[in-house]
PDB file of C-alpha atoms in Angstrom:
ATOM      1  CA  MET F1415     -62.520 -77.597 -34.382  1.00 88.00           C
ATOM      2  CA  ALA F1416     -60.692 -79.082 -37.367  1.00 95.00           C
ATOM      3  CA  VAL F1417     -58.908 -77.561 -40.256  1.00 96.00           C
ATOM      4  CA  GLU F1418     -58.216 -79.781 -43.099  1.00 96.00           C
ATOM      5  CA  CYS F1419     -56.699 -79.179 -46.826  1.00 95.00           C
ATOM      6  CA  VAL F1420     -59.399 -80.456 -49.415  1.00 94.00           C
ATOM      7  CA  ILE F1421     -57.475 -79.095 -52.598  1.00 92.00           C
ATOM      8  CA  LYS F1422     -53.893 -79.074 -52.060  1.00 93.00           C
ATOM      9  CA  ASN F1423     -52.076 -76.428 -54.091  1.00 91.00           C
ATOM     10  CA  ALA F1424     -55.312 -75.612 -55.757  1.00 90.00           C
ATOM     11  CA  THR F1425     -53.612 -72.467 -57.494  1.00 89.00           C
ATOM     12  CA  SER F1426     -50.376 -71.212 -58.526  1.00 87.00           C
ATOM     13  CA  THR F1427     -51.694 -67.601 -58.572  1.00 88.00           C
ATOM     14  CA  VAL F1428     -54.628 -66.000 -56.270  1.00 90.00           C
ATOM     15  CA  GLY F1429     -57.760 -68.182 -55.101  1.00 92.00           C
ATOM     16  CA  GLU F1430     -60.247 -65.758 -54.459  1.00 91.00           C
ATOM     17  CA  GLY F1431     -64.034 -65.340 -54.183  1.00 92.00           C
ATOM     18  CA  PRO F1432     -65.437 -68.909 -52.556  1.00 95.00           C
ATOM     19  CA  HIS F1433     -69.093 -69.388 -53.167  1.00 95.00           C
ATOM     20  CA  TRP F1434     -71.282 -72.237 -52.051  1.00 96.00           C
ATOM     21  CA  ASP F1435     -73.728 -73.126 -54.614  1.00 94.00           C
ATOM     22  CA  ASP F1436     -76.680 -74.983 -52.718  1.00 93.00           C
ATOM     23  CA  MET F1437     -78.562 -76.077 -55.782  1.00 90.00           C
ATOM     24  CA  THR F1438     -75.755 -78.411 -56.433  1.00 92.00           C
ATOM     25  CA  ASN F1439     -73.807 -78.406 -53.316  1.00 94.00           C
ATOM     26  CA  THR F1440     -70.474 -77.465 -54.885  1.00 95.00           C
ATOM     27  CA  LEU F1441     -67.867 -74.947 -54.031  1.00 95.00           C
ATOM     28  CA  LEU F1442     -66.948 -72.140 -56.712  1.00 94.00           C
ATOM     29  CA  TYR F1443     -63.964 -70.286 -56.178  1.00 94.00           C
ATOM     30  CA  VAL F1444     -62.182 -67.746 -58.839  1.00 91.00           C
ATOM     31  CA  GLU F1445     -58.531 -67.727 -59.896  1.00 88.00           C
ATOM     32  CA  HIS F1446     -58.242 -64.222 -61.044  1.00 77.00           C
ATOM     33  CA  GLN F1447     -54.904 -63.868 -62.518  1.00 77.00           C
ATOM     34  CA  GLU F1448     -55.665 -67.177 -64.549  1.00 79.00           C
ATOM     35  CA  ASN F1449     -58.989 -65.810 -65.603  1.00 79.00           C
ATOM     36  CA  ALA F1450     -60.644 -68.999 -64.389  1.00 86.00           C
ATOM     37  CA  ILE F1451     -63.496 -70.149 -62.175  1.00 89.00           C
ATOM     38  CA  HIS F1452     -63.231 -73.396 -60.510  1.00 91.00           C
ATOM     39  CA  ARG F1453     -66.025 -75.737 -59.129  1.00 92.00           C
ATOM     40  CA  PHE F1454     -65.334 -78.220 -56.654  1.00 93.00           C
ATOM     41  CA  ASN F1455     -67.729 -81.280 -55.515  1.00 92.00           C
ATOM     42  CA  PRO F1456     -66.744 -82.200 -51.713  1.00 92.00           C
ATOM     43  CA  GLU F1457     -68.647 -85.458 -52.170  1.00 88.00           C
ATOM     44  CA  THR F1458     -66.491 -86.613 -55.159  1.00 85.00           C
ATOM     45  CA  SER F1459     -63.209 -84.505 -54.427  1.00 75.00           C
ATOM     46  CA  VAL F1460     -63.610 -83.594 -58.194  1.00 69.00           C
ATOM     47  CA  GLY F1461     -63.188 -80.243 -59.671  1.00 70.00           C
ATOM     48  CA  ASP F1462     -63.431 -78.418 -63.032  1.00 69.00           C
ATOM     49  CA  LYS F1463     -62.585 -74.958 -64.523  1.00 62.00           C
ATOM     50  CA  ILE F1464     -64.662 -72.494 -66.259  1.00 56.00           C
ATOM     51  CA  ILE F1465     -64.178 -68.489 -68.249  1.00 74.00           C
ATOM     52  CA  LEU F1466     -63.293 -64.535 -66.899  1.00 40.00           C
ATOM     53  CA  GLY F1467     -61.715 -61.566 -65.008  1.00 33.00           C
ATOM     54  CA  THR F1468     -59.281 -58.496 -64.659  1.00 37.00           C
ATOM     55  CA  MET F1469     -57.450 -56.652 -62.084  1.00 43.00           C
ATOM     56  CA  GLY F1470     -54.770 -54.054 -61.612  1.00 49.00           C
ATOM     57  CA  PRO F1471     -51.191 -54.038 -60.468  1.00 59.00           C
ATOM     58  CA  TYR F1472     -50.188 -53.481 -56.754  1.00 66.00           C
ATOM     59  CA  ASP F1473     -48.002 -50.412 -57.431  1.00 68.00           C
ATOM     60  CA  PRO F1474     -45.672 -49.845 -55.420  1.00 71.00           C
ATOM     61  CA  ASP F1475     -47.279 -51.980 -52.633  1.00 74.00           C
ATOM     62  CA  VAL F1476     -50.717 -52.984 -51.037  1.00 73.00           C
ATOM     63  CA  GLU F1477     -50.658 -50.342 -48.612  1.00 76.00           C
ATOM     64  CA  ASN F1478     -49.407 -47.434 -50.771  1.00 77.00           C
ATOM     65  CA  MET F1479     -51.341 -48.340 -54.129  1.00 78.00           C
ATOM     66  CA  PRO F1480     -53.031 -45.401 -55.601  1.00 77.00           C
ATOM     67  CA  LYS F1481     -56.634 -45.596 -54.436  1.00 83.00           C
ATOM     68  CA  ILE F1482     -58.444 -45.746 -57.950  1.00 82.00           C
ATOM     69  CA  GLY F1483     -60.971 -48.422 -57.223  1.00 85.00           C
ATOM     70  CA  SER F1484     -64.420 -48.322 -56.503  1.00 88.00           C
ATOM     71  CA  LEU F1485     -67.405 -50.160 -54.978  1.00 91.00           C
ATOM     72  CA  TYR F1486     -70.377 -50.621 -57.463  1.00 90.00           C
ATOM     73  CA  CYS F1487     -74.012 -51.710 -57.204  1.00 90.00           C
ATOM     74  CA  LEU F1488     -75.477 -53.787 -59.902  1.00 88.00           C
ATOM     75  CA  ASP F1489     -79.160 -53.044 -60.088  1.00 90.00           C
ATOM     76  CA  LEU F1490     -81.755 -55.359 -61.514  1.00 89.00           C
ATOM     77  CA  ASP F1491     -82.392 -53.688 -64.721  1.00 90.00           C
ATOM     78  CA  GLY F1492     -78.503 -53.926 -65.294  1.00 89.00           C
ATOM     79  CA  SER F1493     -77.401 -50.625 -64.664  1.00 89.00           C
ATOM     80  CA  LEU F1494     -74.202 -50.319 -62.553  1.00 87.00           C
ATOM     81  CA  HIS F1495     -74.092 -47.514 -60.107  1.00 90.00           C
ATOM     82  CA  THR F1496     -70.800 -46.273 -58.268  1.00 91.00           C
ATOM     83  CA  MET F1497     -71.674 -46.461 -54.319  1.00 93.00           C
ATOM     84  CA  VAL F1498     -67.930 -45.861 -52.856  1.00 92.00           C
ATOM     85  CA  LYS F1499     -65.017 -44.288 -54.697  1.00 90.00           C
ATOM     86  CA  ASP F1500     -61.202 -43.763 -53.496  1.00 88.00           C
ATOM     87  CA  VAL F1501     -60.911 -47.531 -52.960  1.00 89.00           C
ATOM     88  CA  GLY F1502     -57.615 -49.329 -52.832  1.00 88.00           C
ATOM     89  CA  ILE F1503     -58.625 -53.103 -53.120  1.00 89.00           C
ATOM     90  CA  SER F1504     -62.684 -53.455 -52.871  1.00 90.00           C
ATOM     91  CA  ASN F1505     -63.009 -56.883 -50.864  1.00 92.00           C
ATOM     92  CA  GLY F1506     -65.468 -58.629 -48.468  1.00 94.00           C
ATOM     93  CA  LEU F1507     -69.007 -57.740 -48.382  1.00 95.00           C
ATOM     94  CA  ALA F1508     -71.764 -59.021 -46.025  1.00 97.00           C
ATOM     95  CA  TRP F1509     -75.082 -58.047 -44.913  1.00 97.00           C
ATOM     96  CA  THR F1510     -77.216 -58.648 -41.832  1.00 97.00           C
ATOM     97  CA  SER F1511     -80.390 -60.764 -41.922  1.00 96.00           C
ATOM     98  CA  ASP F1512     -82.781 -58.061 -41.338  1.00 97.00           C
ATOM     99  CA  GLU F1513     -81.099 -56.469 -44.637  1.00 96.00           C
ATOM    100  CA  LYS F1514     -80.669 -53.108 -42.886  1.00 98.00           C
ATOM    101  CA  THR F1515     -76.730 -53.211 -42.344  1.00 98.00           C
ATOM    102  CA  MET F1516     -74.013 -53.716 -45.037  1.00 98.00           C
ATOM    103  CA  TYR F1517     -70.287 -54.501 -44.021  1.00 98.00           C
ATOM    104  CA  TYR F1518     -67.430 -53.919 -46.435  1.00 97.00           C
ATOM    105  CA  ILE F1519     -63.421 -54.120 -46.725  1.00 96.00           C
ATOM    106  CA  ASP F1520     -61.129 -51.936 -48.161  1.00 93.00           C
ATOM    107  CA  SER F1521     -57.797 -54.058 -47.789  1.00 93.00           C
ATOM    108  CA  THR F1522     -55.491 -51.259 -48.688  1.00 92.00           C
ATOM    109  CA  PRO F1523     -56.222 -49.250 -45.317  1.00 94.00           C
ATOM    110  CA  ARG F1524     -57.041 -52.261 -43.399  1.00 96.00           C
ATOM    111  CA  LYS F1525     -60.371 -51.297 -42.243  1.00 97.00           C
ATOM    112  CA  ILE F1526     -63.872 -53.167 -42.068  1.00 98.00           C
ATOM    113  CA  TYR F1527     -66.555 -50.754 -42.689  1.00 98.00           C
ATOM    114  CA  ARG F1528     -70.462 -50.658 -41.544  1.00 98.00           C
ATOM    115  CA  TYR F1529     -73.030 -48.915 -43.327  1.00 98.00           C
ATOM    116  CA  ASP F1530     -76.760 -48.545 -43.360  1.00 98.00           C
ATOM    117  CA  TYR F1531     -78.228 -50.216 -46.087  1.00 97.00           C
ATOM    118  CA  ASP F1532     -81.784 -49.681 -47.772  1.00 96.00           C
ATOM    119  CA  VAL F1533     -82.702 -52.695 -49.538  1.00 93.00           C
ATOM    120  CA  THR F1534     -85.367 -51.166 -51.636  1.00 91.00           C
ATOM    121  CA  THR F1535     -82.859 -48.840 -53.248  1.00 91.00           C
ATOM    122  CA  GLY F1536     -79.380 -50.302 -52.695  1.00 92.00           C
ATOM    123  CA  GLN F1537     -78.195 -47.026 -51.415  1.00 95.00           C
ATOM    124  CA  ILE F1538     -75.742 -47.164 -48.377  1.00 97.00           C
ATOM    125  CA  SER F1539     -75.140 -44.352 -45.843  1.00 98.00           C
ATOM    126  CA  ASN F1540     -73.644 -43.455 -42.812  1.00 98.00           C
ATOM    127  CA  GLN F1541     -70.138 -45.023 -43.212  1.00 97.00           C
ATOM    128  CA  LYS F1542     -68.378 -46.258 -40.009  1.00 98.00           C
ATOM    129  CA  VAL F1543     -65.367 -47.937 -39.124  1.00 98.00           C
ATOM    130  CA  ILE F1544     -65.738 -50.975 -36.943  1.00 98.00           C
ATOM    131  CA  VAL F1545     -62.361 -52.791 -37.270  1.00 98.00           C
ATOM    132  CA  ASP F1546     -59.196 -50.670 -38.079  1.00 97.00           C
ATOM    133  CA  HIS F1547     -55.715 -52.654 -38.225  1.00 97.00           C
ATOM    134  CA  ALA F1548     -53.850 -49.640 -39.801  1.00 95.00           C
ATOM    135  CA  GLY F1549     -50.232 -49.422 -38.226  1.00 94.00           C
ATOM    136  CA  LYS F1550     -50.455 -52.679 -36.184  1.00 96.00           C
ATOM    137  CA  PRO F1551     -48.046 -55.620 -36.936  1.00 96.00           C
ATOM    138  CA  LEU F1552     -48.726 -57.284 -40.581  1.00 93.00           C
ATOM    139  CA  LEU F1553     -47.640 -60.924 -39.364  1.00 92.00           C
ATOM    140  CA  ASP F1554     -50.294 -60.450 -36.341  1.00 96.00           C
ATOM    141  CA  PHE F1555     -53.282 -58.895 -38.102  1.00 96.00           C
ATOM    142  CA  GLY F1556     -52.571 -58.800 -41.651  1.00 96.00           C
ATOM    143  CA  PHE F1557     -54.811 -57.393 -44.244  1.00 96.00           C
ATOM    144  CA  PRO F1558     -58.496 -57.893 -44.011  1.00 97.00           C
ATOM    145  CA  ASP F1559     -59.405 -59.418 -47.284  1.00 96.00           C
ATOM    146  CA  GLY F1560     -62.928 -61.456 -47.992  1.00 96.00           C
ATOM    147  CA  MET F1561     -65.472 -61.951 -45.704  1.00 97.00           C
ATOM    148  CA  THR F1562     -68.537 -63.699 -44.677  1.00 98.00           C
ATOM    149  CA  ILE F1563     -71.226 -63.598 -41.883  1.00 98.00           C
ATOM    150  CA  ASP F1564     -72.816 -66.366 -39.794  1.00 98.00           C
ATOM    151  CA  THR F1565     -76.239 -66.677 -38.695  1.00 98.00           C
ATOM    152  CA  GLU F1566     -75.270 -65.116 -35.301  1.00 98.00           C
ATOM    153  CA  GLY F1567     -74.414 -61.828 -37.067  1.00 98.00           C
ATOM    154  CA  LYS F1568     -70.765 -62.252 -36.293  1.00 98.00           C
ATOM    155  CA  LEU F1569     -68.133 -61.636 -39.153  1.00 98.00           C
ATOM    156  CA  TRP F1570     -65.398 -64.075 -40.416  1.00 98.00           C
ATOM    157  CA  VAL F1571     -62.671 -62.378 -42.092  1.00 98.00           C
ATOM    158  CA  ALA F1572     -59.708 -63.820 -43.992  1.00 98.00           C
ATOM    159  CA  CYS F1573     -56.448 -62.292 -42.950  1.00 97.00           C
ATOM    160  CA  PHE F1574     -53.992 -61.928 -45.687  1.00 95.00           C
ATOM    161  CA  VAL F1575     -50.155 -62.243 -44.558  1.00 92.00           C
ATOM    162  CA  ALA F1576     -51.550 -63.429 -40.865  1.00 96.00           C
ATOM    163  CA  SER F1577     -52.284 -66.997 -41.871  1.00 96.00           C
ATOM    164  CA  LYS F1578     -55.659 -67.036 -40.119  1.00 98.00           C
ATOM    165  CA  VAL F1579     -59.547 -66.464 -40.503  1.00 98.00           C
ATOM    166  CA  VAL F1580     -60.636 -64.341 -37.580  1.00 98.00           C
ATOM    167  CA  GLN F1581     -64.271 -63.893 -36.124  1.00 98.00           C
ATOM    168  CA  TYR F1582     -65.344 -60.505 -35.043  1.00 98.00           C
ATOM    169  CA  ASP F1583     -68.214 -59.022 -33.365  1.00 98.00           C
ATOM    170  CA  PRO F1584     -69.384 -56.170 -35.614  1.00 98.00           C
ATOM    171  CA  GLN F1585     -70.917 -54.402 -32.711  1.00 97.00           C
ATOM    172  CA  THR F1586     -67.818 -53.984 -30.536  1.00 97.00           C
ATOM    173  CA  GLY F1587     -65.052 -54.671 -33.164  1.00 97.00           C
ATOM    174  CA  LYS F1588     -63.577 -57.182 -30.893  1.00 97.00           C
ATOM    175  CA  GLN F1589     -61.880 -60.406 -32.164  1.00 97.00           C
ATOM    176  CA  LEU F1590     -64.051 -63.483 -30.650  1.00 98.00           C
ATOM    177  CA  GLN F1591     -61.676 -66.249 -32.103  1.00 97.00           C
ATOM    178  CA  ALA F1592     -59.362 -67.007 -34.824  1.00 98.00           C
ATOM    179  CA  VAL F1593     -58.806 -70.179 -37.112  1.00 98.00           C
ATOM    180  CA  ASN F1594     -55.126 -70.740 -37.969  1.00 98.00           C
ATOM    181  CA  ILE F1595     -54.723 -71.870 -41.551  1.00 98.00           C
ATOM    182  CA  PRO F1596     -51.046 -73.678 -42.377  1.00 97.00           C
ATOM    183  CA  ALA F1597     -50.743 -71.472 -45.509  1.00 96.00           C
ATOM    184  CA  LEU F1598     -49.821 -68.097 -46.580  1.00 91.00           C
ATOM    185  CA  GLY F1599     -51.782 -65.433 -48.217  1.00 94.00           C
ATOM    186  CA  ILE F1600     -55.345 -66.218 -46.881  1.00 97.00           C
ATOM    187  CA  THR F1601     -57.932 -64.331 -49.205  1.00 97.00           C
ATOM    188  CA  SER F1602     -61.523 -65.395 -48.366  1.00 97.00           C
ATOM    189  CA  CYS F1603     -63.967 -67.613 -46.827  1.00 98.00           C
ATOM    190  CA  CYS F1604     -67.592 -68.901 -46.926  1.00 98.00           C
ATOM    191  CA  PHE F1605     -69.898 -71.166 -45.542  1.00 98.00           C
ATOM    192  CA  GLY F1606     -70.674 -74.373 -47.188  1.00 97.00           C
ATOM    193  CA  GLY F1607     -71.718 -77.659 -46.600  1.00 97.00           C
ATOM    194  CA  LYS F1608     -75.284 -79.213 -46.696  1.00 95.00           C
ATOM    195  CA  ASN F1609     -75.999 -77.598 -43.465  1.00 96.00           C
ATOM    196  CA  LEU F1610     -73.902 -74.591 -44.168  1.00 98.00           C
ATOM    197  CA  ASP F1611     -71.800 -75.366 -41.027  1.00 98.00           C
ATOM    198  CA  GLU F1612     -68.247 -75.583 -42.562  1.00 98.00           C
ATOM    199  CA  LEU F1613     -66.064 -72.792 -43.437  1.00 98.00           C
ATOM    200  CA  TYR F1614     -64.310 -73.024 -46.832  1.00 98.00           C
ATOM    201  CA  VAL F1615     -61.039 -70.909 -47.023  1.00 98.00           C
ATOM    202  CA  THR F1616     -59.078 -69.925 -50.229  1.00 97.00           C
ATOM    203  CA  CYS F1617     -55.518 -68.514 -50.361  1.00 95.00           C
ATOM    204  CA  SER F1618     -53.098 -67.078 -52.712  1.00 94.00           C
ATOM    205  CA  ALA F1619     -49.832 -68.584 -53.912  1.00 92.00           C
ATOM    206  CA  HIS F1620     -48.753 -65.339 -55.743  1.00 88.00           C
ATOM    207  CA  GLU F1621     -45.246 -63.607 -55.305  1.00 83.00           C
ATOM    208  CA  PHE F1622     -44.230 -65.863 -52.359  1.00 90.00           C
ATOM    209  CA  SER F1623     -40.593 -66.991 -52.025  1.00 91.00           C
ATOM    210  CA  LYS F1624     -39.255 -70.484 -52.205  1.00 92.00           C
ATOM    211  CA  GLU F1625     -38.268 -70.475 -48.519  1.00 94.00           C
ATOM    212  CA  GLU F1626     -41.921 -69.268 -47.719  1.00 93.00           C
ATOM    213  CA  PHE F1627     -43.175 -72.278 -49.811  1.00 92.00           C
ATOM    214  CA  GLU F1628     -40.883 -74.419 -47.974  1.00 94.00           C
ATOM    215  CA  LYS F1629     -42.176 -73.307 -44.743  1.00 93.00           C
ATOM    216  CA  TYR F1630     -45.875 -73.133 -45.813  1.00 94.00           C
ATOM    217  CA  PRO F1631     -45.988 -76.026 -48.373  1.00 95.00           C
ATOM    218  CA  MET F1632     -49.640 -75.868 -48.380  1.00 95.00           C
ATOM    219  CA  THR F1633     -49.914 -72.345 -49.481  1.00 95.00           C
ATOM    220  CA  GLY F1634     -52.405 -71.925 -52.461  1.00 95.00           C
ATOM    221  CA  SER F1635     -54.728 -74.585 -51.398  1.00 96.00           C
ATOM    222  CA  VAL F1636     -58.506 -74.638 -50.518  1.00 97.00           C
ATOM    223  CA  PHE F1637     -59.168 -75.644 -46.657  1.00 97.00           C
ATOM    224  CA  ARG F1638     -62.275 -76.817 -44.902  1.00 98.00           C
ATOM    225  CA  VAL F1639     -63.004 -75.934 -41.194  1.00 98.00           C
ATOM    226  CA  LYS F1640     -65.525 -77.913 -39.430  1.00 98.00           C
ATOM    227  CA  GLY F1641     -66.728 -77.876 -35.786  1.00 97.00           C
ATOM    228  CA  LEU F1642     -67.060 -74.102 -35.322  1.00 97.00           C
ATOM    229  CA  GLY F1643     -70.372 -74.221 -33.900  1.00 96.00           C
ATOM    230  CA  VAL F1644     -71.859 -71.834 -36.194  1.00 97.00           C
ATOM    231  CA  LYS F1645     -73.784 -71.725 -39.390  1.00 98.00           C
ATOM    232  CA  GLY F1646     -74.043 -69.438 -42.392  1.00 98.00           C
ATOM    233  CA  PHE F1647     -76.630 -68.319 -44.728  1.00 97.00           C
ATOM    234  CA  LYS F1648     -77.537 -69.494 -48.185  1.00 94.00           C
ATOM    235  CA  ALA F1649     -75.529 -67.359 -50.683  1.00 91.00           C
ATOM    236  CA  GLN F1650     -77.513 -64.529 -52.469  1.00 85.00           C
ATOM    237  CA  ILE F1651     -78.067 -65.083 -56.227  1.00 85.00           C
ATOM    238  CA  TYR F1652     -78.264 -61.921 -58.581  1.00 85.00           C
ATOM    239  CA  GLU F1653     -81.666 -61.949 -60.306  1.00 86.00           C
ATOM    240  CA  GLY F1654     -81.908 -59.023 -62.672  1.00 86.00           C
ATOM    241  CA  GLU F1655     -80.805 -58.307 -66.116  1.00 81.00           C
ATOM    242  CA  ILE F1656     -76.887 -58.712 -67.546  1.00 76.00           C
ATOM    243  CA  LYS F1657     -76.299 -56.068 -70.329  1.00 72.00           C
ATOM    244  CA  GLU F1658     -74.051 -56.955 -72.928  1.00 68.00           C
ATOM    245  CA  GLY F1659     -70.904 -54.669 -73.480  1.00 58.00           C
TER     246      GLY F1659
END
């Protein structure tokens, strides 16, 4: 296993939502407090910046912020449906290859959930907690944040505050391995590269102290992990309508 920084100090705020575009073999990620989408070409190490986004404040903090968020489903006809209410911070989503199970993270209670999924209707049911870090030491377990799934059905979860990405077995909830990242605020991850066998990892630089930056100068960077021995799936693309307004 090898961890390398591919975009040093890529953000001064919050880097999130990595997405591998297999049509162009480039990495997309958002910098949501700068209302921007970035594209990175690993072949040329060149990046550019694109438009958008909103978010609410962490008040008074992540664990105690009001649960006013929701999880939505955007249907193919462009209609929007509320699937889960009373959410603190909606985060990682992943589906099994048979499209019968969906995994979802709400970072505020520090839990990963499993749902039965109906691919024909988009409906979810039978919520079950598969990983629960409530009350556990933050520096060891962090807040579960963004997530992806490999072709063996195992989950890869960014652990905000804990400086690592952890692989979980969703059937048992057990940790299988951890990838330590030399930065704070690990936010999300996705598989990329021409063979989808490289793990790209984003992180935040928001609200860390000068002392923390001195200890972790790569905070806010984008990292790539090679040699994990697993692969991911091509990213799913929305093929429906987008309604104005």
